[in-house]
PDB file of C-alpha atoms in Angstrom:
ATOM      1  CA  MET A   1      28.681 241.042  79.417  1.00  0.00           C
ATOM      2  CA  THR A   2      28.593 240.050  82.989  1.00  0.00           C
ATOM      3  CA  GLY A   3      26.604 241.979  85.375  1.00  0.00           C
ATOM      4  CA  SER A   4      27.559 242.478  88.922  1.00  0.00           C
ATOM      5  CA  LEU A   5      25.316 241.114  91.518  1.00  0.00           C
ATOM      6  CA  PRO A   6      23.884 243.511  93.987  1.00  0.00           C
ATOM      7  CA  HIS A   7      25.476 243.421  97.417  1.00  0.00           C
ATOM      8  CA  GLN A   8      23.111 243.019 100.294  1.00  0.00           C
ATOM      9  CA  ALA A   9      23.986 244.956 103.388  1.00  0.00           C
ATOM     10  CA  GLY A  10      23.703 243.448 106.864  1.00  0.00           C
ATOM     11  CA  PRO A  11      21.063 244.479 109.298  1.00  0.00           C
ATOM     12  CA  PRO A  12      21.630 247.986 110.613  1.00  0.00           C
ATOM     13  CA  ASP A  13      21.300 247.013 114.289  1.00  0.00           C
ATOM     14  CA  GLU A  14      24.361 244.614 114.289  1.00  0.00           C
ATOM     15  CA  PRO A  15      27.647 246.150 115.365  1.00  0.00           C
ATOM     16  CA  ALA A  16      30.536 245.904 112.941  1.00  0.00           C
ATOM     17  CA  PRO A  17      33.086 243.201 113.827  1.00  0.00           C
ATOM     18  CA  GLY A  18      35.722 244.681 116.045  1.00  0.00           C
ATOM     19  CA  GLY A  19      39.459 244.029 116.169  1.00  0.00           C
ATOM     20  CA  GLU A  20      40.929 241.155 118.162  1.00  0.00           C
ATOM     21  CA  ASP A  21      41.698 242.020 121.773  1.00  0.00           C
ATOM     22  CA  ARG A  22      45.210 241.356 123.142  1.00  0.00           C
ATOM     23  CA  ARG A  23      44.254 238.388 125.334  1.00  0.00           C
ATOM     24  CA  HIS A  24      42.584 236.541 122.447  1.00  0.00           C
ATOM     25  CA  MET A  25      45.586 237.189 120.174  1.00  0.00           C
ATOM     26  CA  ILE A  26      48.050 235.795 122.773  1.00  0.00           C
ATOM     27  CA  ARG A  27      45.853 232.716 123.298  1.00  0.00           C
ATOM     28  CA  ARG A  28      45.601 232.118 119.517  1.00  0.00           C
ATOM     29  CA  ARG A  29      49.358 232.480 119.005  1.00  0.00           C
ATOM     30  CA  SER A  30      50.129 230.191 121.967  1.00  0.00           C
ATOM     31  CA  LEU A  31      47.780 227.551 120.574  1.00  0.00           C
ATOM     32  CA  THR A  32      49.394 227.872 117.121  1.00  0.00           C
ATOM     33  CA  LEU A  33      52.881 227.505 118.657  1.00  0.00           C
ATOM     34  CA  LEU A  34      51.787 224.440 120.655  1.00  0.00           C
ATOM     35  CA  ILE A  35      50.372 222.785 117.527  1.00  0.00           C
ATOM     36  CA  ILE A  36      53.592 223.465 115.588  1.00  0.00           C
ATOM     37  CA  VAL A  37      55.744 222.048 118.411  1.00  0.00           C
ATOM     38  CA  LEU A  38      53.583 218.936 118.606  1.00  0.00           C
ATOM     39  CA  LEU A  39      53.545 218.400 114.835  1.00  0.00           C
ATOM     40  CA  ILE A  40      57.311 218.795 114.518  1.00  0.00           C
ATOM     41  CA  GLY A  41      58.692 217.905 117.954  1.00  0.00           C
ATOM     42  CA  ILE A  42      57.018 214.541 118.511  1.00  0.00           C
ATOM     43  CA  PRO A  43      58.081 212.995 115.173  1.00  0.00           C
ATOM     44  CA  ALA A  44      61.591 214.453 115.574  1.00  0.00           C
ATOM     45  CA  GLY A  45      61.850 213.002 119.083  1.00  0.00           C
ATOM     46  CA  TYR A  46      60.630 209.649 117.820  1.00  0.00           C
ATOM     47  CA  LEU A  47      63.286 209.679 115.067  1.00  0.00           C
ATOM     48  CA  VAL A  48      66.059 210.414 117.592  1.00  0.00           C
ATOM     49  CA  ILE A  49      64.933 207.614 119.913  1.00  0.00           C
ATOM     50  CA  SER A  50      64.550 205.188 117.010  1.00  0.00           C
ATOM     51  CA  ALA A  51      68.002 206.023 115.655  1.00  0.00           C
ATOM     52  CA  ASN A  52      69.600 205.426 119.068  1.00  0.00           C
ATOM     53  CA  GLN A  53      67.835 202.078 119.470  1.00  0.00           C
ATOM     54  CA  SER A  54      68.892 201.034 115.976  1.00  0.00           C
ATOM     55  CA  ARG A  55      72.500 201.982 116.654  1.00  0.00           C
ATOM     56  CA  ASP A  56      72.496 200.079 119.979  1.00  0.00           C
ATOM     57  CA  SER A  57      71.010 197.028 118.261  1.00  0.00           C
ATOM     58  CA  GLY A  58      73.735 197.163 115.619  1.00  0.00           C
ATOM     59  CA  ARG A  59      76.424 197.275 118.298  1.00  0.00           C
ATOM     60  CA  GLU A  60      74.927 194.259 120.076  1.00  0.00           C
ATOM     61  CA  LYS A  61      74.786 192.285 116.836  1.00  0.00           C
ATOM     62  CA  GLU A  62      78.329 193.295 115.941  1.00  0.00           C
ATOM     63  CA  ALA A  63      79.595 192.093 119.323  1.00  0.00           C
ATOM     64  CA  LYS A  64      77.618 188.861 118.994  1.00  0.00           C
ATOM     65  CA  TYR A  65      78.981 188.014 115.552  1.00  0.00           C
ATOM     66  CA  ALA A  66      82.526 189.144 116.367  1.00  0.00           C
ATOM     67  CA  ALA A  67      82.703 186.721 119.292  1.00  0.00           C
ATOM     68  CA  THR A  68      85.484 184.173 118.966  1.00  0.00           C
ATOM     69  CA  GLY A  69      84.580 181.967 121.887  1.00  0.00           C
ATOM     70  CA  MET A  70      81.852 181.062 124.307  1.00  0.00           C
ATOM     71  CA  THR A  71      79.450 183.911 125.078  1.00  0.00           C
ATOM     72  CA  ARG A  72      77.537 184.028 128.349  1.00  0.00           C
ATOM     73  CA  GLY A  73      73.784 183.880 127.941  1.00  0.00           C
ATOM     74  CA  TRP A  74      71.173 181.890 126.084  1.00  0.00           C
ATOM     75  CA  PRO A  75      71.316 181.058 122.394  1.00  0.00           C
ATOM     76  CA  SER A  76      68.340 182.487 120.551  1.00  0.00           C
ATOM     77  CA  LYS A  77      65.154 180.460 120.160  1.00  0.00           C
ATOM     78  CA  LEU A  78      65.881 180.246 116.446  1.00  0.00           C
ATOM     79  CA  GLN A  79      69.361 178.804 117.078  1.00  0.00           C
ATOM     80  CA  ARG A  80      67.969 176.281 119.549  1.00  0.00           C
ATOM     81  CA  ARG A  81      65.312 175.257 117.040  1.00  0.00           C
ATOM     82  CA  ILE A  82      67.663 174.966 114.030  1.00  0.00           C
ATOM     83  CA  TYR A  83      70.270 172.976 115.951  1.00  0.00           C
ATOM     84  CA  GLU A  84      67.636 171.071 117.959  1.00  0.00           C
ATOM     85  CA  VAL A  85      69.164 171.884 121.345  1.00  0.00           C
ATOM     86  CA  PRO A  86      66.244 171.758 123.832  1.00  0.00           C
ATOM     87  CA  VAL A  87      67.745 173.649 126.773  1.00  0.00           C
ATOM     88  CA  PRO A  88      65.622 172.764 129.819  1.00  0.00           C
ATOM     89  CA  LEU A  89      64.430 174.906 132.673  1.00  0.00           C
ATOM     90  CA  PRO A  90      65.996 175.424 135.101  1.00  0.00           C
ATOM     91  CA  ALA A  91      69.341 176.050 133.435  1.00  0.00           C
ATOM     92  CA  LYS A  92      72.146 178.285 134.645  1.00  0.00           C
ATOM     93  CA  LYS A  93      75.826 178.888 133.860  1.00  0.00           C
ATOM     94  CA  MET A  94      74.608 179.143 130.271  1.00  0.00           C
ATOM     95  CA  ALA A  95      77.054 179.918 127.463  1.00  0.00           C
ATOM     96  CA  TYR A  96      77.060 179.318 123.713  1.00  0.00           C
ATOM     97  CA  TYR A  97      79.039 179.854 120.535  1.00  0.00           C
ATOM     98  CA  GLU A  98      78.046 179.391 116.890  1.00  0.00           C
ATOM     99  CA  THR A  99      80.326 178.787 113.914  1.00  0.00           C
ATOM    100  CA  ASN A 100      79.304 178.649 110.271  1.00  0.00           C
ATOM    101  CA  ASN A 101      81.184 177.844 107.114  1.00  0.00           C
ATOM    102  CA  TRP A 102      80.369 176.474 103.675  1.00  0.00           C
ATOM    103  CA  LYS A 103      80.634 172.880 104.878  1.00  0.00           C
ATOM    104  CA  THR A 104      79.247 172.648 108.430  1.00  0.00           C
ATOM    105  CA  SER A 105      77.465 174.856 110.961  1.00  0.00           C
ATOM    106  CA  ARG A 106      77.910 174.194 114.675  1.00  0.00           C
ATOM    107  CA  LEU A 107      76.301 175.421 117.876  1.00  0.00           C
ATOM    108  CA  TYR A 108      78.250 174.861 121.097  1.00  0.00           C
ATOM    109  CA  VAL A 109      76.158 175.117 124.274  1.00  0.00           C
ATOM    110  CA  GLN A 110      76.905 174.527 127.940  1.00  0.00           C
ATOM    111  CA  PHE A 111      74.570 174.749 130.917  1.00  0.00           C
ATOM    112  CA  GLU A 112      73.992 173.435 134.410  1.00  0.00           C
ATOM    113  CA  THR A 113      70.592 171.960 135.171  1.00  0.00           C
ATOM    114  CA  SER A 114      68.796 169.698 137.641  1.00  0.00           C
ATOM    115  CA  GLU A 115      68.274 165.936 137.417  1.00  0.00           C
ATOM    116  CA  ALA A 116      64.786 166.502 135.996  1.00  0.00           C
ATOM    117  CA  GLY A 117      66.231 169.112 133.608  1.00  0.00           C
ATOM    118  CA  LEU A 118      68.787 166.573 132.329  1.00  0.00           C
ATOM    119  CA  ASP A 119      66.007 164.040 131.745  1.00  0.00           C
ATOM    120  CA  ALA A 120      63.934 166.689 129.919  1.00  0.00           C
ATOM    121  CA  PHE A 121      66.941 167.654 127.775  1.00  0.00           C
ATOM    122  CA  LEU A 122      67.657 164.041 126.814  1.00  0.00           C
ATOM    123  CA  ALA A 123      63.957 163.427 126.084  1.00  0.00           C
ATOM    124  CA  GLY A 124      64.022 166.506 123.832  1.00  0.00           C
ATOM    125  CA  LEU A 125      66.843 164.818 121.885  1.00  0.00           C
ATOM    126  CA  GLY A 126      64.766 161.648 121.654  1.00  0.00           C
ATOM    127  CA  VAL A 127      66.981 159.587 123.996  1.00  0.00           C
ATOM    128  CA  ASP A 128      67.079 158.730 127.692  1.00  0.00           C
ATOM    129  CA  ARG A 129      69.804 158.316 130.333  1.00  0.00           C
ATOM    130  CA  ASP A 130      70.571 154.790 129.108  1.00  0.00           C
ATOM    131  CA  ALA A 131      72.082 156.358 125.972  1.00  0.00           C
ATOM    132  CA  LEU A 132      74.777 158.041 128.099  1.00  0.00           C
ATOM    133  CA  LYS A 133      77.952 155.941 128.342  1.00  0.00           C
ATOM    134  CA  LYS A 134      80.386 156.364 131.223  1.00  0.00           C
ATOM    135  CA  ASP A 135      83.808 157.758 130.251  1.00  0.00           C
ATOM    136  CA  LYS A 136      82.774 158.158 126.583  1.00  0.00           C
ATOM    137  CA  ILE A 137      84.341 161.372 125.285  1.00  0.00           C
ATOM    138  CA  ALA A 138      81.775 162.277 122.626  1.00  0.00           C
ATOM    139  CA  ILE A 139      83.045 165.803 121.865  1.00  0.00           C
ATOM    140  CA  SER A 140      86.104 166.016 119.614  1.00  0.00           C
ATOM    141  CA  ASP A 141      89.471 167.520 120.552  1.00  0.00           C
ATOM    142  CA  ARG A 142      88.865 170.193 117.899  1.00  0.00           C
ATOM    143  CA  ALA A 143      85.576 171.241 119.536  1.00  0.00           C
ATOM    144  CA  GLN A 144      87.294 171.283 122.926  1.00  0.00           C
ATOM    145  CA  ARG A 145      89.985 173.620 121.580  1.00  0.00           C
ATOM    146  CA  VAL A 146      87.362 175.938 120.021  1.00  0.00           C
ATOM    147  CA  THR A 147      85.390 176.241 123.261  1.00  0.00           C
ATOM    148  CA  GLY A 148      88.083 175.839 125.891  1.00  0.00           C
ATOM    149  CA  TRP A 149      86.379 172.769 127.329  1.00  0.00           C
ATOM    150  CA  ASP A 150      88.601 170.095 128.892  1.00  0.00           C
ATOM    151  CA  PHE A 151      87.050 166.703 129.516  1.00  0.00           C
ATOM    152  CA  GLY A 152      90.228 165.321 131.063  1.00  0.00           C
ATOM    153  CA  ARG A 153      89.523 167.256 134.249  1.00  0.00           C
ATOM    154  CA  SER A 154      87.170 166.397 137.084  1.00  0.00           C
ATOM    155  CA  GLY A 155      84.381 164.015 136.204  1.00  0.00           C
ATOM    156  CA  PRO A 156      82.810 161.513 136.137  1.00  0.00           C
ATOM    157  CA  TRP A 157      81.968 162.062 132.466  1.00  0.00           C
ATOM    158  CA  TRP A 158      79.119 160.537 130.531  1.00  0.00           C
ATOM    159  CA  GLY A 159      78.762 160.972 126.783  1.00  0.00           C
ATOM    160  CA  LEU A 160      76.586 160.197 123.795  1.00  0.00           C
ATOM    161  CA  VAL A 161      76.414 160.937 120.091  1.00  0.00           C
ATOM    162  CA  ASN A 162      72.880 161.471 118.804  1.00  0.00           C
ATOM    163  CA  GLU A 163      73.294 160.902 115.062  1.00  0.00           C
ATOM    164  CA  GLN A 164      70.391 161.840 112.833  1.00  0.00           C
ATOM    165  CA  PRO A 165      70.022 161.692 109.047  1.00  0.00           C
ATOM    166  CA  ASN A 166      70.583 164.952 107.130  1.00  0.00           C
ATOM    167  CA  PRO A 167      69.280 167.615 107.239  1.00  0.00           C
ATOM    168  CA  ALA A 168      68.610 167.060 110.958  1.00  0.00           C
ATOM    169  CA  PRO A 169      71.582 168.023 113.169  1.00  0.00           C
ATOM    170  CA  THR A 170      73.769 165.552 115.025  1.00  0.00           C
ATOM    171  CA  GLN A 171      74.410 166.319 118.700  1.00  0.00           C
ATOM    172  CA  ASP A 172      77.527 165.317 120.653  1.00  0.00           C
ATOM    173  CA  VAL A 173      76.750 165.476 124.371  1.00  0.00           C
ATOM    174  CA  MET A 174      78.957 165.323 127.462  1.00  0.00           C
ATOM    175  CA  VAL A 175      77.572 165.387 130.991  1.00  0.00           C
ATOM    176  CA  ASN A 176      79.658 166.022 134.109  1.00  0.00           C
ATOM    177  CA  MET A 177      77.997 164.090 136.947  1.00  0.00           C
ATOM    178  CA  LYS A 178      80.383 165.279 139.689  1.00  0.00           C
ATOM    179  CA  ASN A 179      77.295 166.718 141.375  1.00  0.00           C
ATOM    180  CA  PRO A 180      74.451 164.410 140.257  1.00  0.00           C
ATOM    181  CA  ASP A 181      71.824 166.840 141.594  1.00  0.00           C
ATOM    182  CA  TYR A 182      73.145 169.567 139.261  1.00  0.00           C
ATOM    183  CA  PRO A 183      74.816 167.989 136.223  1.00  0.00           C
ATOM    184  CA  MET A 184      76.782 170.197 133.838  1.00  0.00           C
ATOM    185  CA  VAL A 185      75.886 169.571 130.188  1.00  0.00           C
ATOM    186  CA  TYR A 186      78.050 170.301 127.135  1.00  0.00           C
ATOM    187  CA  VAL A 187      76.567 170.014 123.628  1.00  0.00           C
ATOM    188  CA  VAL A 188      77.949 170.383 120.118  1.00  0.00           C
ATOM    189  CA  SER A 189      75.176 170.317 117.553  1.00  0.00           C
ATOM    190  CA  ARG A 190      76.304 170.259 113.931  1.00  0.00           C
ATOM    191  CA  THR A 191      74.370 170.455 110.728  1.00  0.00           C
ATOM    192  CA  VAL A 192      75.289 170.433 107.067  1.00  0.00           C
ATOM    193  CA  PRO A 193      73.633 173.305 105.194  1.00  0.00           C
TER     194      PRO A 193
END
């Protein structure tokens, strides 16, 4: 048998708690509504923004991989590292194109640079200007068709083939020295996966 505990009454001089006045009720409800909006609205807004960014990123990647020719802009750092194409600064008129198949992967890059930039680029390949040979067409006809390059046009042209043992890439380089202060460089770097 359980007994009930006696209930102790409050002091007689304290007033009984009264009802909530209208102003307090409105303030409490407004605060509750604000908390609900913040708890639901902020994550929902974040999801919408994130979804839009993801969709935009997918469109950019789709355009990049659907390209069938030279694309204006810089190849990614990863591409430059894999294909060992040390694009110097300053470089402008930059364009690139990458092809991959089961046999060979290629990165085609073109850019205009300064005399010092050309020297830095060649040093990055592990060669110097002496490796360039006048009127040597180092880039194949096939590569010229793929990129739209034409080395029969205005020159003078200087070329070199930087062969390296696998798995390191081999670079075919052409340099247009029509303006020796701002040479135009064309590179095909190929690697066997």
